[in-house]
Amino acid sequence: MTSKAAWEPEHDQVFVDLCVEQKMLGNQPEMQPILEAFKEMKGVRFTIDQLMNHWDTMIKQWEIWCRLVQCKYMKWDPHTNTFGASDQEWANYLEMNPEAGQYRCNPPLFLKKLEIIFAGINLDGEGTSSGSKMKQLCEHCDEVNDTGYKSKLSASDIAILRRFKWPPSSHAIFVDVCFQEYLKGNRPIRRNQIYTKEAWKMILEEINRITGLRYTHKQLENHFDLTRKSWKNWCKTIASPIMKWDANTRKFGATEEDWDKYLKVNKKTGVFKRRHIPHADK
């Protein structure tokens, strides 16, 4: 029997990157695909329990961080990645939250990637997660008028909003808006498979109107490109005879051996083993 691998610091970045990859595909992080990716990429054999324990630890640390930056008198500045709190304010905070001391000098490793991973995820516990914070801010955005954000949205709130990219909820809206444009006859041009300038503008305005966020044209194009690449990988997977895709049951008939053979050549499709591409019908 093969003994389970020990978790090393170098595995942290791999784990975070794999979670980000799943979120970029519109999925919440799942341990089975990550387990298989570790085995394939690093040759290490973790157990599901090991990954779940690491995930739970990451959630707890993220909750500590979110409570810290959301505490007004700690004066977190997301632009400079520094706190403006005085020594006494730090002492007062750490007296009640000693576990936050690890972040006094430095923010969490992989901060930007962690923001992507936890965007749209409501975490349990006493603190407010990035996901629930995002939800609160989006509720405020419903009250936005043509002049911009109301005064109750602080500059730091707006900064938090702008840092979030494409959580699953925004991705679902993105797909639906593109689908509605398709029904209207506005489709990507065959020559380069991108929308016209006018179509991009309409799509961007509609997504920003529905989400209440301020996505840029560049963010929209990048997300479209990532979605298209994911779709191509999905189509390639279901078209492969070895995968035995059944369009009626929407299930793969491939065995574990079939999957192993396929993933050796098509490494980027491992995420589809446990979760299909979201909104495939559209």
PDB file of C-alpha atoms in Angstrom:
ATOM      1  CA  MET A   1       0.000   0.000   0.000  1.00  0.00           C
ATOM      2  CA  THR A   2       1.373   3.418  -0.949  1.00  0.00           C
ATOM      3  CA  SER A   3       1.761   5.725   2.037  1.00  0.00           C
ATOM      4  CA  LYS A   4       0.181   9.128   1.834  1.00  0.00           C
ATOM      5  CA  ALA A   5       2.408  12.067   0.926  1.00  0.00           C
ATOM      6  CA  ALA A   6       3.422  14.727   3.433  1.00  0.00           C
ATOM      7  CA  TRP A   7       2.192  18.260   2.808  1.00  0.00           C
ATOM      8  CA  GLU A   8       5.084  20.581   1.973  1.00  0.00           C
ATOM      9  CA  PRO A   9       5.055  24.419   1.711  1.00  0.00           C
ATOM     10  CA  GLU A  10       5.611  24.136  -2.053  1.00  0.00           C
ATOM     11  CA  HIS A  11       2.250  22.390  -2.354  1.00  0.00           C
ATOM     12  CA  ASP A  12       0.398  25.485  -1.116  1.00  0.00           C
ATOM     13  CA  GLN A  13       0.855  27.372  -4.377  1.00  0.00           C
ATOM     14  CA  VAL A  14      -0.118  24.351  -6.476  1.00  0.00           C
ATOM     15  CA  PHE A  15      -3.273  23.896  -4.408  1.00  0.00           C
ATOM     16  CA  VAL A  16      -4.205  27.579  -4.748  1.00  0.00           C
ATOM     17  CA  ASP A  17      -3.528  27.570  -8.506  1.00  0.00           C
ATOM     18  CA  LEU A  18      -5.731  24.495  -9.000  1.00  0.00           C
ATOM     19  CA  CYS A  19      -8.549  26.121  -7.026  1.00  0.00           C
ATOM     20  CA  VAL A  20      -8.229  29.272  -9.155  1.00  0.00           C
ATOM     21  CA  GLU A  21      -8.346  27.174 -12.317  1.00  0.00           C
ATOM     22  CA  GLN A  22     -11.650  25.648 -11.229  1.00  0.00           C
ATOM     23  CA  LYS A  23     -13.110  29.049 -10.348  1.00  0.00           C
ATOM     24  CA  MET A  24     -12.099  30.428 -13.743  1.00  0.00           C
ATOM     25  CA  LEU A  25     -14.116  27.606 -15.282  1.00  0.00           C
ATOM     26  CA  GLY A  26     -17.092  28.729 -13.205  1.00  0.00           C
ATOM     27  CA  ASN A  27     -16.843  25.896 -10.669  1.00  0.00           C
ATOM     28  CA  GLN A  28     -16.474  25.896  -6.918  1.00  0.00           C
ATOM     29  CA  PRO A  29     -13.263  24.101  -5.861  1.00  0.00           C
ATOM     30  CA  GLU A  30     -13.692  20.334  -5.596  1.00  0.00           C
ATOM     31  CA  MET A  31     -11.120  18.049  -4.024  1.00  0.00           C
ATOM     32  CA  GLN A  32     -11.271  15.028  -6.341  1.00  0.00           C
ATOM     33  CA  PRO A  33     -10.041  16.868  -9.473  1.00  0.00           C
ATOM     34  CA  ILE A  34      -7.374  18.587  -7.361  1.00  0.00           C
ATOM     35  CA  LEU A  35      -6.306  15.227  -5.950  1.00  0.00           C
ATOM     36  CA  GLU A  36      -5.878  13.841  -9.444  1.00  0.00           C
ATOM     37  CA  ALA A  37      -4.055  16.942 -10.651  1.00  0.00           C
ATOM     38  CA  PHE A  38      -1.532  16.685  -7.816  1.00  0.00           C
ATOM     39  CA  LYS A  39      -0.867  13.073  -8.745  1.00  0.00           C
ATOM     40  CA  GLU A  40      -0.438  13.978 -12.407  1.00  0.00           C
ATOM     41  CA  MET A  41       1.563  17.187 -12.009  1.00  0.00           C
ATOM     42  CA  LYS A  42       3.710  16.452  -8.974  1.00  0.00           C
ATOM     43  CA  GLY A  43       3.560  12.686  -8.669  1.00  0.00           C
ATOM     44  CA  VAL A  44       2.354  12.957  -5.071  1.00  0.00           C
ATOM     45  CA  ARG A  45      -0.519  10.941  -3.643  1.00  0.00           C
ATOM     46  CA  PHE A  46      -2.575  12.894  -1.159  1.00  0.00           C
ATOM     47  CA  THR A  47      -5.824  11.669   0.347  1.00  0.00           C
ATOM     48  CA  ILE A  48      -9.146  13.477   0.115  1.00  0.00           C
ATOM     49  CA  ASP A  49      -8.966  14.028   3.877  1.00  0.00           C
ATOM     50  CA  GLN A  50      -5.600  15.764   3.522  1.00  0.00           C
ATOM     51  CA  LEU A  51      -6.955  18.131   0.896  1.00  0.00           C
ATOM     52  CA  MET A  52     -10.140  18.786   2.858  1.00  0.00           C
ATOM     53  CA  ASN A  53      -8.086  19.555   5.979  1.00  0.00           C
ATOM     54  CA  HIS A  54      -5.937  21.975   3.986  1.00  0.00           C
ATOM     55  CA  TRP A  55      -9.058  23.569   2.488  1.00  0.00           C
ATOM     56  CA  ASP A  56     -10.602  23.975   5.966  1.00  0.00           C
ATOM     57  CA  THR A  57      -7.399  25.568   7.239  1.00  0.00           C
ATOM     58  CA  MET A  58      -7.346  27.939   4.276  1.00  0.00           C
ATOM     59  CA  ILE A  59     -10.963  28.939   4.984  1.00  0.00           C
ATOM     60  CA  LYS A  60     -10.211  29.620   8.650  1.00  0.00           C
ATOM     61  CA  GLN A  61      -7.210  31.757   7.739  1.00  0.00           C
ATOM     62  CA  TRP A  62      -9.268  33.640   5.161  1.00  0.00           C
ATOM     63  CA  GLU A  63     -11.975  34.359   7.748  1.00  0.00           C
ATOM     64  CA  ILE A  64      -9.308  35.755  10.102  1.00  0.00           C
ATOM     65  CA  TRP A  65      -8.011  37.950   7.285  1.00  0.00           C
ATOM     66  CA  CYS A  66     -11.474  39.173   6.273  1.00  0.00           C
ATOM     67  CA  ARG A  67     -12.368  40.136   9.838  1.00  0.00           C
ATOM     68  CA  LEU A  68      -9.094  42.041  10.066  1.00  0.00           C
ATOM     69  CA  VAL A  69      -9.415  44.087   6.868  1.00  0.00           C
ATOM     70  CA  GLN A  70     -13.105  44.788   7.483  1.00  0.00           C
ATOM     71  CA  CYS A  71     -12.369  46.268  10.908  1.00  0.00           C
ATOM     72  CA  LYS A  72     -12.532  50.005  10.216  1.00  0.00           C
ATOM     73  CA  TYR A  73     -10.003  51.156  12.783  1.00  0.00           C
ATOM     74  CA  MET A  74      -7.342  48.848  11.299  1.00  0.00           C
ATOM     75  CA  LYS A  75      -7.411  51.145   8.244  1.00  0.00           C
ATOM     76  CA  TRP A  76      -6.525  48.571   5.580  1.00  0.00           C
ATOM     77  CA  ASP A  77      -5.461  50.166   2.274  1.00  0.00           C
ATOM     78  CA  PRO A  78      -5.913  47.673  -0.626  1.00  0.00           C
ATOM     79  CA  HIS A  79      -3.896  49.898  -2.955  1.00  0.00           C
ATOM     80  CA  THR A  80      -0.720  49.833  -0.856  1.00  0.00           C
ATOM     81  CA  ASN A  81      -1.456  46.516   0.913  1.00  0.00           C
ATOM     82  CA  THR A  82      -0.738  48.135   4.276  1.00  0.00           C
ATOM     83  CA  PHE A  83      -2.603  48.868   7.500  1.00  0.00           C
ATOM     84  CA  GLY A  84      -2.844  52.380   8.916  1.00  0.00           C
ATOM     85  CA  ALA A  85      -3.622  51.307  12.475  1.00  0.00           C
ATOM     86  CA  SER A  86      -1.464  52.585  15.321  1.00  0.00           C
ATOM     87  CA  ASP A  87       0.461  50.318  17.667  1.00  0.00           C
ATOM     88  CA  GLN A  88      -2.246  50.784  20.293  1.00  0.00           C
ATOM     89  CA  GLU A  89      -5.003  49.925  17.821  1.00  0.00           C
ATOM     90  CA  TRP A  90      -3.103  46.770  16.864  1.00  0.00           C
ATOM     91  CA  ALA A  91      -2.685  45.870  20.520  1.00  0.00           C
ATOM     92  CA  ASN A  92      -6.408  46.354  21.148  1.00  0.00           C
ATOM     93  CA  TYR A  93      -7.349  44.228  18.138  1.00  0.00           C
ATOM     94  CA  LEU A  94      -4.876  41.431  18.864  1.00  0.00           C
ATOM     95  CA  GLU A  95      -6.059  41.214  22.452  1.00  0.00           C
ATOM     96  CA  MET A  96      -9.390  39.946  21.093  1.00  0.00           C
ATOM     97  CA  ASN A  97      -8.043  38.360  17.893  1.00  0.00           C
ATOM     98  CA  PRO A  98      -4.526  37.044  18.615  1.00  0.00           C
ATOM     99  CA  GLU A  99      -4.555  34.789  15.552  1.00  0.00           C
ATOM    100  CA  ALA A 100      -4.499  37.905  13.319  1.00  0.00           C
ATOM    101  CA  GLY A 101      -0.959  38.781  14.428  1.00  0.00           C
ATOM    102  CA  GLN A 102       0.469  36.810  11.505  1.00  0.00           C
ATOM    103  CA  TYR A 103      -0.843  39.489   9.136  1.00  0.00           C
ATOM    104  CA  ARG A 104       0.517  42.542  10.916  1.00  0.00           C
ATOM    105  CA  CYS A 105       3.542  42.819   8.639  1.00  0.00           C
ATOM    106  CA  ASN A 106       2.381  40.965   5.553  1.00  0.00           C
ATOM    107  CA  PRO A 107      -0.972  40.033   3.945  1.00  0.00           C
ATOM    108  CA  PRO A 108      -1.685  36.364   3.176  1.00  0.00           C
ATOM    109  CA  LEU A 109       0.375  34.658   0.508  1.00  0.00           C
ATOM    110  CA  PHE A 110      -1.368  34.527  -2.881  1.00  0.00           C
ATOM    111  CA  LEU A 111      -3.815  37.268  -1.775  1.00  0.00           C
ATOM    112  CA  LYS A 112      -5.123  38.061  -5.264  1.00  0.00           C
ATOM    113  CA  LYS A 113      -5.703  34.394  -6.020  1.00  0.00           C
ATOM    114  CA  LEU A 114      -7.449  33.825  -2.698  1.00  0.00           C
ATOM    115  CA  GLU A 115      -9.820  36.687  -3.532  1.00  0.00           C
ATOM    116  CA  ILE A 116     -10.742  34.864  -6.729  1.00  0.00           C
ATOM    117  CA  ILE A 117     -11.183  31.518  -4.965  1.00  0.00           C
ATOM    118  CA  PHE A 118     -13.455  32.841  -2.226  1.00  0.00           C
ATOM    119  CA  ALA A 119     -15.430  35.275  -4.389  1.00  0.00           C
ATOM    120  CA  GLY A 120     -19.101  34.356  -4.124  1.00  0.00           C
ATOM    121  CA  ILE A 121     -18.537  31.695  -1.435  1.00  0.00           C
ATOM    122  CA  ASN A 122     -20.432  32.198   1.817  1.00  0.00           C
ATOM    123  CA  LEU A 123     -18.223  30.873   4.582  1.00  0.00           C
ATOM    124  CA  ASP A 124     -19.536  29.667   7.912  1.00  0.00           C
ATOM    125  CA  GLY A 125     -18.225  31.079  11.158  1.00  0.00           C
ATOM    126  CA  GLU A 126     -18.312  34.267  13.145  1.00  0.00           C
ATOM    127  CA  GLY A 127     -16.583  36.461  10.618  1.00  0.00           C
ATOM    128  CA  THR A 128     -17.895  37.886   7.387  1.00  0.00           C
ATOM    129  CA  SER A 129     -16.371  36.153   4.414  1.00  0.00           C
ATOM    130  CA  SER A 130     -15.264  37.777   1.201  1.00  0.00           C
ATOM    131  CA  GLY A 131     -18.281  36.163  -0.409  1.00  0.00           C
ATOM    132  CA  SER A 132     -20.812  37.603   2.029  1.00  0.00           C
ATOM    133  CA  LYS A 133     -19.026  40.936   1.886  1.00  0.00           C
ATOM    134  CA  MET A 134     -19.417  40.808  -1.871  1.00  0.00           C
ATOM    135  CA  LYS A 135     -23.116  40.017  -1.430  1.00  0.00           C
ATOM    136  CA  GLN A 136     -23.578  43.014   0.850  1.00  0.00           C
ATOM    137  CA  LEU A 137     -21.862  45.288  -1.632  1.00  0.00           C
ATOM    138  CA  CYS A 138     -23.933  43.967  -4.518  1.00  0.00           C
ATOM    139  CA  GLU A 139     -27.088  44.693  -2.524  1.00  0.00           C
ATOM    140  CA  HIS A 140     -25.888  48.283  -2.200  1.00  0.00           C
ATOM    141  CA  CYS A 141     -25.262  48.373  -5.925  1.00  0.00           C
ATOM    142  CA  ASP A 142     -28.945  47.742  -6.579  1.00  0.00           C
ATOM    143  CA  GLU A 143     -29.534  51.262  -5.336  1.00  0.00           C
ATOM    144  CA  VAL A 144     -27.010  52.869  -7.658  1.00  0.00           C
ATOM    145  CA  ASN A 145     -28.304  55.620  -9.913  1.00  0.00           C
ATOM    146  CA  ASP A 146     -26.827  57.300 -12.970  1.00  0.00           C
ATOM    147  CA  THR A 147     -24.583  59.500 -10.852  1.00  0.00           C
ATOM    148  CA  GLY A 148     -22.669  56.529  -9.439  1.00  0.00           C
ATOM    149  CA  TYR A 149     -22.428  54.872  -6.049  1.00  0.00           C
ATOM    150  CA  LYS A 150     -24.343  56.300  -3.132  1.00  0.00           C
ATOM    151  CA  SER A 151     -22.342  57.813  -0.318  1.00  0.00           C
ATOM    152  CA  LYS A 152     -22.849  54.818   2.004  1.00  0.00           C
ATOM    153  CA  LEU A 153     -20.425  52.862  -0.206  1.00  0.00           C
ATOM    154  CA  SER A 154     -16.977  53.779   1.050  1.00  0.00           C
ATOM    155  CA  ALA A 155     -13.873  54.021  -1.112  1.00  0.00           C
ATOM    156  CA  SER A 156     -12.621  50.748   0.399  1.00  0.00           C
ATOM    157  CA  ASP A 157     -15.942  49.060  -0.463  1.00  0.00           C
ATOM    158  CA  ILE A 158     -15.619  50.144  -4.074  1.00  0.00           C
ATOM    159  CA  ALA A 159     -12.024  48.880  -4.118  1.00  0.00           C
ATOM    160  CA  ILE A 160     -13.215  45.473  -2.909  1.00  0.00           C
ATOM    161  CA  LEU A 161     -15.831  45.367  -5.654  1.00  0.00           C
ATOM    162  CA  ARG A 162     -13.326  46.210  -8.347  1.00  0.00           C
ATOM    163  CA  ARG A 163     -10.930  43.473  -7.244  1.00  0.00           C
ATOM    164  CA  PHE A 164     -13.482  40.710  -7.740  1.00  0.00           C
ATOM    165  CA  LYS A 165     -13.369  39.289 -11.251  1.00  0.00           C
ATOM    166  CA  TRP A 166     -15.762  36.597 -12.389  1.00  0.00           C
ATOM    167  CA  PRO A 167     -17.437  34.649  -9.561  1.00  0.00           C
ATOM    168  CA  PRO A 168     -19.913  31.938 -10.683  1.00  0.00           C
ATOM    169  CA  SER A 169     -22.860  34.335 -10.369  1.00  0.00           C
ATOM    170  CA  SER A 170     -21.251  36.840 -12.761  1.00  0.00           C
ATOM    171  CA  HIS A 171     -20.206  34.060 -15.127  1.00  0.00           C
ATOM    172  CA  ALA A 172     -23.821  32.839 -15.301  1.00  0.00           C
ATOM    173  CA  ILE A 173     -24.945  36.373 -16.189  1.00  0.00           C
ATOM    174  CA  PHE A 174     -22.153  36.659 -18.772  1.00  0.00           C
ATOM    175  CA  VAL A 175     -23.238  33.430 -20.490  1.00  0.00           C
ATOM    176  CA  ASP A 176     -26.904  34.415 -20.448  1.00  0.00           C
ATOM    177  CA  VAL A 177     -26.250  37.865 -21.906  1.00  0.00           C
ATOM    178  CA  CYS A 178     -24.126  36.363 -24.690  1.00  0.00           C
ATOM    179  CA  PHE A 179     -26.882  33.828 -25.329  1.00  0.00           C
ATOM    180  CA  GLN A 180     -29.507  36.558 -25.584  1.00  0.00           C
ATOM    181  CA  GLU A 181     -27.321  38.397 -28.077  1.00  0.00           C
ATOM    182  CA  TYR A 182     -27.036  35.160 -30.051  1.00  0.00           C
ATOM    183  CA  LEU A 183     -30.831  34.950 -30.222  1.00  0.00           C
ATOM    184  CA  LYS A 184     -30.876  38.497 -31.579  1.00  0.00           C
ATOM    185  CA  GLY A 185     -28.431  37.510 -34.308  1.00  0.00           C
ATOM    186  CA  ASN A 186     -25.385  39.164 -32.731  1.00  0.00           C
ATOM    187  CA  ARG A 187     -22.761  36.429 -32.917  1.00  0.00           C
ATOM    188  CA  PRO A 188     -18.951  36.354 -32.958  1.00  0.00           C
ATOM    189  CA  ILE A 189     -17.562  37.060 -36.414  1.00  0.00           C
ATOM    190  CA  ARG A 190     -16.376  33.849 -38.073  1.00  0.00           C
ATOM    191  CA  ARG A 191     -13.041  35.270 -39.212  1.00  0.00           C
ATOM    192  CA  ASN A 192     -11.645  35.871 -35.714  1.00  0.00           C
ATOM    193  CA  GLN A 193     -14.463  34.552 -33.541  1.00  0.00           C
ATOM    194  CA  ILE A 194     -14.957  37.785 -31.604  1.00  0.00           C
ATOM    195  CA  TYR A 195     -17.862  40.194 -31.408  1.00  0.00           C
ATOM    196  CA  THR A 196     -18.111  43.465 -33.257  1.00  0.00           C
ATOM    197  CA  LYS A 197     -17.296  46.642 -31.360  1.00  0.00           C
ATOM    198  CA  GLU A 198     -20.989  47.500 -31.108  1.00  0.00           C
ATOM    199  CA  ALA A 199     -21.879  44.023 -29.773  1.00  0.00           C
ATOM    200  CA  TRP A 200     -19.106  44.188 -27.163  1.00  0.00           C
ATOM    201  CA  LYS A 201     -20.479  47.499 -25.960  1.00  0.00           C
ATOM    202  CA  MET A 202     -24.033  46.180 -25.619  1.00  0.00           C
ATOM    203  CA  ILE A 203     -22.872  43.051 -23.782  1.00  0.00           C
ATOM    204  CA  LEU A 204     -20.667  45.002 -21.405  1.00  0.00           C
ATOM    205  CA  GLU A 205     -23.383  47.528 -20.575  1.00  0.00           C
ATOM    206  CA  GLU A 206     -25.923  44.784 -19.908  1.00  0.00           C
ATOM    207  CA  ILE A 207     -23.584  42.760 -17.667  1.00  0.00           C
ATOM    208  CA  ASN A 208     -22.653  45.836 -15.656  1.00  0.00           C
ATOM    209  CA  ARG A 209     -26.311  46.818 -15.361  1.00  0.00           C
ATOM    210  CA  ILE A 210     -27.357  43.405 -14.027  1.00  0.00           C
ATOM    211  CA  THR A 211     -24.372  42.784 -11.720  1.00  0.00           C
ATOM    212  CA  GLY A 212     -24.066  46.356 -10.526  1.00  0.00           C
ATOM    213  CA  LEU A 213     -20.307  46.058 -11.041  1.00  0.00           C
ATOM    214  CA  ARG A 214     -17.933  47.899 -13.334  1.00  0.00           C
ATOM    215  CA  TYR A 215     -16.283  45.368 -15.575  1.00  0.00           C
ATOM    216  CA  THR A 216     -14.009  46.788 -18.256  1.00  0.00           C
ATOM    217  CA  HIS A 217     -13.912  45.927 -21.937  1.00  0.00           C
ATOM    218  CA  LYS A 218     -10.577  44.182 -21.399  1.00  0.00           C
ATOM    219  CA  GLN A 219     -11.964  42.053 -18.550  1.00  0.00           C
ATOM    220  CA  LEU A 220     -14.887  41.075 -20.754  1.00  0.00           C
ATOM    221  CA  GLU A 221     -12.686  40.055 -23.671  1.00  0.00           C
ATOM    222  CA  ASN A 222     -10.352  38.065 -21.415  1.00  0.00           C
ATOM    223  CA  HIS A 223     -13.253  36.222 -19.815  1.00  0.00           C
ATOM    224  CA  PHE A 224     -14.744  35.495 -23.212  1.00  0.00           C
ATOM    225  CA  ASP A 225     -11.406  34.067 -24.347  1.00  0.00           C
ATOM    226  CA  LEU A 226     -11.095  31.839 -21.246  1.00  0.00           C
ATOM    227  CA  THR A 227     -14.679  30.649 -21.646  1.00  0.00           C
ATOM    228  CA  ARG A 228     -14.102  29.857 -25.302  1.00  0.00           C
ATOM    229  CA  LYS A 229     -10.961  27.855 -24.521  1.00  0.00           C
ATOM    230  CA  SER A 230     -12.807  25.923 -21.829  1.00  0.00           C
ATOM    231  CA  TRP A 231     -15.630  25.235 -24.284  1.00  0.00           C
ATOM    232  CA  LYS A 232     -13.203  23.936 -26.910  1.00  0.00           C
ATOM    233  CA  ASN A 233     -11.690  21.556 -24.350  1.00  0.00           C
ATOM    234  CA  TRP A 234     -15.173  20.409 -23.374  1.00  0.00           C
ATOM    235  CA  CYS A 235     -16.210  19.779 -26.986  1.00  0.00           C
ATOM    236  CA  LYS A 236     -12.996  17.882 -27.636  1.00  0.00           C
ATOM    237  CA  THR A 237     -13.616  15.727 -24.569  1.00  0.00           C
ATOM    238  CA  ILE A 238     -17.193  14.752 -25.338  1.00  0.00           C
ATOM    239  CA  ALA A 239     -16.269  14.097 -28.985  1.00  0.00           C
ATOM    240  CA  SER A 240     -13.518  11.635 -28.080  1.00  0.00           C
ATOM    241  CA  PRO A 241     -14.689   8.025 -28.635  1.00  0.00           C
ATOM    242  CA  ILE A 242     -12.704   6.821 -25.620  1.00  0.00           C
ATOM    243  CA  MET A 243     -14.759   9.050 -23.318  1.00  0.00           C
ATOM    244  CA  LYS A 244     -18.082   7.417 -24.387  1.00  0.00           C
ATOM    245  CA  TRP A 245     -20.174  10.557 -23.846  1.00  0.00           C
ATOM    246  CA  ASP A 246     -23.924   9.894 -23.845  1.00  0.00           C
ATOM    247  CA  ALA A 247     -25.830  12.984 -24.950  1.00  0.00           C
ATOM    248  CA  ASN A 248     -29.102  11.574 -23.638  1.00  0.00           C
ATOM    249  CA  THR A 249     -27.970  10.839 -20.091  1.00  0.00           C
ATOM    250  CA  ARG A 250     -25.276  13.548 -20.201  1.00  0.00           C
ATOM    251  CA  LYS A 251     -22.764  11.182 -18.660  1.00  0.00           C
ATOM    252  CA  PHE A 252     -19.376   9.790 -19.599  1.00  0.00           C
ATOM    253  CA  GLY A 253     -19.067   6.037 -19.971  1.00  0.00           C
ATOM    254  CA  ALA A 254     -15.271   6.089 -19.765  1.00  0.00           C
ATOM    255  CA  THR A 255     -13.579   3.850 -17.222  1.00  0.00           C
ATOM    256  CA  GLU A 256     -10.878   5.046 -14.834  1.00  0.00           C
ATOM    257  CA  GLU A 257      -8.325   3.577 -17.227  1.00  0.00           C
ATOM    258  CA  ASP A 258      -9.905   5.461 -20.140  1.00  0.00           C
ATOM    259  CA  TRP A 259      -9.722   8.706 -18.172  1.00  0.00           C
ATOM    260  CA  ASP A 260      -6.087   8.101 -17.245  1.00  0.00           C
ATOM    261  CA  LYS A 261      -5.166   7.544 -20.888  1.00  0.00           C
ATOM    262  CA  TYR A 262      -7.100  10.591 -22.060  1.00  0.00           C
ATOM    263  CA  LEU A 263      -5.736  12.934 -19.390  1.00  0.00           C
ATOM    264  CA  LYS A 264      -2.149  11.979 -20.170  1.00  0.00           C
ATOM    265  CA  VAL A 265      -2.590  13.733 -23.515  1.00  0.00           C
ATOM    266  CA  ASN A 266      -5.300  16.257 -22.547  1.00  0.00           C
ATOM    267  CA  LYS A 267      -4.205  17.478 -19.141  1.00  0.00           C
ATOM    268  CA  LYS A 268      -6.414  20.574 -19.093  1.00  0.00           C
ATOM    269  CA  THR A 269      -9.630  18.558 -19.246  1.00  0.00           C
ATOM    270  CA  GLY A 270      -9.263  16.828 -15.874  1.00  0.00           C
ATOM    271  CA  VAL A 271     -11.768  19.230 -14.313  1.00  0.00           C
ATOM    272  CA  PHE A 272     -14.526  17.688 -16.468  1.00  0.00           C
ATOM    273  CA  LYS A 273     -14.136  14.281 -14.851  1.00  0.00           C
ATOM    274  CA  ARG A 274     -16.206  15.292 -11.834  1.00  0.00           C
ATOM    275  CA  ARG A 275     -17.998  18.401 -13.016  1.00  0.00           C
ATOM    276  CA  HIS A 276     -19.318  19.287 -16.447  1.00  0.00           C
ATOM    277  CA  ILE A 277     -18.780  22.699 -17.948  1.00  0.00           C
ATOM    278  CA  PRO A 278     -21.422  25.071 -16.505  1.00  0.00           C
ATOM    279  CA  HIS A 279     -24.291  26.311 -18.696  1.00  0.00           C
ATOM    280  CA  ALA A 280     -23.354  23.932 -21.510  1.00  0.00           C
ATOM    281  CA  ASP A 281     -26.808  24.253 -23.073  1.00  0.00           C
ATOM    282  CA  LYS A 282     -26.228  27.941 -23.736  1.00  0.00           C
TER     283      LYS A 282
END
